[in-house]
C-alpha cells in the first residue's frame, strides 16, 4: 500500500481590501497593530514583531490558450526573484478538497531538476479546507513556450489529455490572461499559539513595480514535518483566524490570487 504523504504545513489565508494598501508602509503598520489587538482579545495568543522584510518577485501563471493545464486540475506557475538573486522557480501544483486526490497527483519533476515537495493544508475564509500538493524546481529564466518545453521540467505536462485524447506537445504556453504580477511579500511578525510558532505574511500584487495594489492577502502558517499538530494550538489558530476575519481589512469572499489570475469568481 502506498504511503500517504504527511501534511507538513497548515496555512490560513484571507483576502484583504487591496484599496487600503495604496500607502503600503502605513497600511502594514496599522494592520500589524490590529493583529496585536486580535491576539489580546483572545488571550493565550501572542503576536510579536512588525512587517519589515520585503521580497519582490514576478509571478506568471502559464497555460495553453484553452487552459488545458487547468482543465487537468493542475496549476503551472513561474516565479522570478527580483534583485541580485534573480532565480526562477517553476511550481506544478494540484489543489483539491480531497486530501487523497491532491496527494496522489503525479507532479514528478525531470531527473535534472530536483524538486522541493510539499503537501499542505490551505484554509480559506470562513474555514474552507483545501489540500495542496506542489513540486518546485529551479529552472531557466526563459519561460517554456510549449507543453514539450514544460515537460522538460515536469514530464506529466507532456502527457496531458483533453476530451480523452492526448494533447499535442506543440501546444503553445502563454501567461494566463496576459498577466504578469509584481509581488511583494512582507514578513516579520510571528504568532505564538502556546508552544506553536506561526509565520505571518502580507502579500500584495500589482501590475508593475510601483503600481497600485490589485490583490492583497493575509496569511499565517505553522509547520510540523511529522504532522503531529497540537490540538490546543489548532483550536487557538482557528479562533484567531475567525477573529481576524472580523477586521475591516478583510474581504472573506474575495478571490484568491489564483482565481484573480485566471479571472474566475471567488
C-alpha positions as MATLAB code, in Angstrom:
seq = 'XXXXXXXXXXXXXXXXXXXXXXXXXXXXXXXXXXXXXXXXXXXXXXXXXXXXXXXXXXXXXXXXXXXXXXXXXXXXXXXXXXXXXXXXXXXXXXXXXXXXXXXXXXXXXXXXXXXXXXXXXXXXXXXXXXXXXXXXXXXXXXXXXXXXXXXXXXXXXXXXXXXXXXXXXXXXXXXXXXXXXXXXXXXXXXXXXXXXXXXXXXXXXXXXXXXXXXXXXXXXXXXXXXXXXXXXXXXXXXXXXXXXXXXXXXXXXXXXXXXXXXXXXX';
ca = [
       0.000    0.000    0.000;
       1.373    3.383   -0.990;
       2.371    5.559    1.944;
       0.275    8.715    2.360;
       2.195   11.972    2.347;
       2.174   13.915    5.578;
       0.811   17.444    5.766;
       3.931   19.422    6.546;
       2.269   22.829    6.764;
      -1.092   24.369    7.670;
      -1.669   27.812    6.174;
      -4.607   30.111    6.929;
      -5.415   32.735    4.267;
      -7.889   35.575    3.949;
      -8.146   38.188    1.209;
      -7.924   41.854    2.142;
      -9.294   45.030    0.568;
      -6.405   45.962   -1.715;
      -7.585   49.598   -1.881;
      -6.387   50.061    1.696;
      -2.766   49.378    0.710;
      -2.014   52.302   -1.606;
       0.319   53.517    1.159;
       1.920   50.137    1.795;
       4.120   51.018    4.755;
       1.435   52.856    6.707;
      -1.182   50.178    5.983;
       1.164   47.351    7.021;
       1.868   49.127   10.309;
      -1.835   49.615   11.037;
      -2.642   46.024   10.109;
       0.027   44.787   12.492;
      -1.449   46.859   15.333;
      -4.859   45.329   14.645;
      -3.359   41.821   14.727;
      -1.903   42.593   18.167;
      -5.357   43.735   19.261;
      -6.954   40.493   17.992;
      -4.487   38.425   19.980;
      -5.035   40.497   23.107;
      -8.804   39.993   22.952;
      -8.445   36.221   22.675;
      -5.684   35.771   25.270;
      -3.258   32.795   25.249;
      -2.070   34.119   21.862;
       0.886   36.426   21.344;
       1.824   38.465   18.282;
       5.356   39.823   18.152;
       7.216   41.884   15.565;
       6.363   44.124   12.604;
       6.291   43.838    8.826;
       9.897   44.649    7.930;
      11.286   42.114    5.472;
      10.148   42.500    1.859;
      10.671   40.035   -1.008;
       9.938   41.141   -4.552;
       9.021   38.625   -7.224;
       7.380   38.417  -10.628;
       4.575   35.863  -10.864;
       3.313   34.322  -14.107;
       0.781   31.523  -14.458;
       1.392   29.558  -17.658;
      -1.239   27.621  -19.590;
      -2.423   26.926  -23.119;
      -4.860   29.249  -24.846;
      -7.785   26.996  -23.851;
      -6.356   26.366  -20.345;
      -5.565   22.690  -20.804;
      -3.375   22.574  -17.702;
      -6.140   23.946  -15.501;
      -8.654   21.507  -17.011;
      -6.335   18.716  -15.855;
      -6.691   20.097  -12.301;
      -3.144   21.464  -12.251;
      -1.576   24.896  -11.918;
       1.777   25.738  -13.507;
       3.442   28.834  -12.046;
       6.670   30.671  -12.851;
       8.134   32.858  -10.106;
      11.246   35.017  -10.550;
      13.020   36.686   -7.643;
      13.887   40.318   -8.224;
      17.234   41.832   -7.258;
      20.689   40.290   -7.116;
      19.482   36.713   -6.672;
      17.471   36.540   -9.876;
      16.429   32.914   -9.511;
      13.465   31.483  -11.398;
      11.305   28.794   -9.837;
       8.649   26.672  -11.509;
       5.894   25.108   -9.433;
       3.438   22.458  -10.529;
       0.549   22.206   -8.095;
      -2.603   20.190   -7.565;
      -5.162   21.592   -5.131;
      -8.270   19.656   -4.104;
     -10.820   19.473   -1.274;
      -9.958   15.749   -1.188;
      -6.648   15.096    0.511;
      -6.054   11.852   -1.344;
      -6.736   13.358   -4.762;
      -4.167   16.074   -4.085;
      -1.623   13.704   -2.528;
      -1.961   11.227   -5.386;
      -1.325   13.729   -8.180;
       1.657   12.964  -10.408;
       3.856   16.051  -10.205;
       7.226   14.357  -10.554;
       9.964   16.583  -11.907;
      12.548   15.587  -14.504;
      15.752   13.926  -13.312;
      17.884   17.007  -13.958;
      15.564   19.223  -11.873;
      15.403   18.101   -8.227;
      12.173   19.294   -6.639;
      11.120   20.681   -3.306;
       7.977   18.710   -2.466;
       5.120   19.774   -0.192;
       1.692   18.635    0.892;
      -0.079   21.490    2.646;
      -3.464   22.210    4.142;
      -4.759   25.552    2.881;
      -7.515   27.082    4.990;
      -9.526   29.897    3.475;
     -12.310   32.026    4.887;
     -14.596   31.338    6.630;
     -12.943   27.938    7.233;
     -12.709   26.305    3.831;
     -10.154   23.500    3.679;
      -8.190   22.591    0.560;
      -5.209   20.293    0.236;
      -2.344   21.360   -1.967;
       0.498   19.213   -3.263;
       3.295   21.002   -5.064;
       6.693   20.295   -6.584;
       9.008   23.255   -7.151;
      12.202   23.327   -9.209;
      14.758   25.974  -10.117;
      14.748   26.361  -13.884;
      15.683   28.614  -16.812;
      14.860   32.316  -16.780;
      13.169   31.998  -20.155;
       9.624   30.677  -19.846;
       8.777   27.418  -21.658;
       6.969   28.166  -24.907;
       5.183   24.830  -25.443;
       3.974   21.823  -23.479;
       7.041   19.991  -24.779;
       9.289   22.638  -23.217;
       7.359   22.446  -19.937;
       7.650   18.648  -19.978;
      11.422   19.037  -19.727;
      10.728   20.294  -16.196;
       7.659   18.200  -15.347;
       7.155   15.215  -17.714;
       3.436   14.920  -16.902;
       2.848   18.200  -18.774;
       3.727   16.348  -21.968;
       1.083   13.705  -21.270;
      -1.988   15.850  -20.641;
      -5.332   14.820  -22.074;
      -8.345   16.759  -23.229;
     -11.624   15.070  -24.182;
      -9.877   11.710  -23.552;
      -7.254   12.435  -26.206;
      -3.576   13.132  -25.677;
      -2.772   16.799  -26.232;
      -0.165   17.794  -28.755;
       3.143   18.707  -27.142;
       3.337   21.544  -29.654;
       0.540   23.429  -27.887;
       1.861   26.875  -27.043;
       2.020   28.202  -23.499;
       1.289   31.796  -22.606;
       0.758   33.900  -19.473;
      -2.800   33.326  -18.274;
      -4.872   36.395  -19.210;
      -1.585   38.052  -20.306;
      -0.936   38.776  -16.629;
       2.463   39.301  -15.039;
       2.025   40.163  -11.382;
       4.636   42.091   -9.446;
       4.515   40.550   -5.970;
       5.651   41.956   -2.635;
       5.828   39.549    0.298;
       6.030   41.383    3.621;
       7.018   39.303    6.628;
       8.325   39.757   10.137;
       5.524   39.248   12.670;
       5.256   35.911   14.478;
       2.238   34.461   16.260;
       2.613   32.138   19.223;
      -0.210   29.645   19.746;
       1.055   28.424   23.118;
       4.161   26.402   22.106;
       3.477   26.534   18.362;
       5.014   29.453   16.400;
       3.414   30.672   13.188;
       4.871   32.914   10.487;
       2.810   35.834    9.201;
       2.843   37.176    5.647;
       1.190   40.047    3.814;
       1.207   39.564    0.035;
       0.471   42.391   -2.381;
       0.170   42.110   -6.159;
       0.410   44.970   -8.630;
       0.824   45.116  -12.404;
       4.207   46.879  -12.163;
       6.840   47.671   -9.561;
       5.191   50.856   -8.336;
       1.657   50.114   -9.476;
      -1.461   50.290   -7.339;
      -2.309   47.082   -5.456;
      -4.530   44.657   -7.361;
      -4.652   41.865   -4.777;
      -3.917   41.733   -1.043;
      -3.718   38.582    1.079;
      -3.007   37.997    4.769;
      -1.787   34.588    5.898;
      -0.170   32.758    8.761;
       1.244   29.266    8.816;
       2.834   26.732   11.092;
       4.684   23.532   10.298;
       5.284   20.044   11.605;
       7.093   17.591    9.338;
       5.681   14.631   11.299;
       2.091   16.003   11.070;
       1.949   15.951   14.871;
      -0.075   19.128   15.325;
      -1.126   20.080   18.838;
      -4.952   20.195   19.204;
      -4.779   23.219   21.509;
      -2.635   25.138   19.024;
      -5.077   24.260   16.219;
      -8.011   25.487   18.321;
      -6.269   28.779   19.091;
      -5.301   29.215   15.439;
      -8.918   28.682   14.383;
     -10.156   31.241   16.924;
      -7.547   33.754   15.812;
      -8.450   33.190   12.151;
     -12.119   33.782   12.909;
     -11.260   36.953   14.844;
      -9.079   38.260   12.004;
     -11.963   37.886    9.557;
     -13.993   40.377   11.610;
     -11.477   43.128   10.882;
     -12.425   45.849    8.402;
      -9.383   44.929    6.316;
     -10.838   41.590    5.292;
     -12.902   40.512    2.301;
     -13.722   36.902    3.320;
     -15.443   36.144   -0.004;
     -12.718   37.747   -2.115;
     -10.969   35.974   -4.962;
      -7.759   34.129   -4.198;
      -4.580   35.021   -6.066;
      -5.019   32.063   -8.441;
      -8.673   32.937   -9.063;
      -7.654   36.517   -9.806;
      -5.008   35.343  -12.271;
      -7.466   33.075  -14.090;
     -10.324   35.575  -13.890;
     -12.613   33.144  -12.088;
     -15.132   34.186   -9.398;
     -14.459   33.740   -5.689;
];
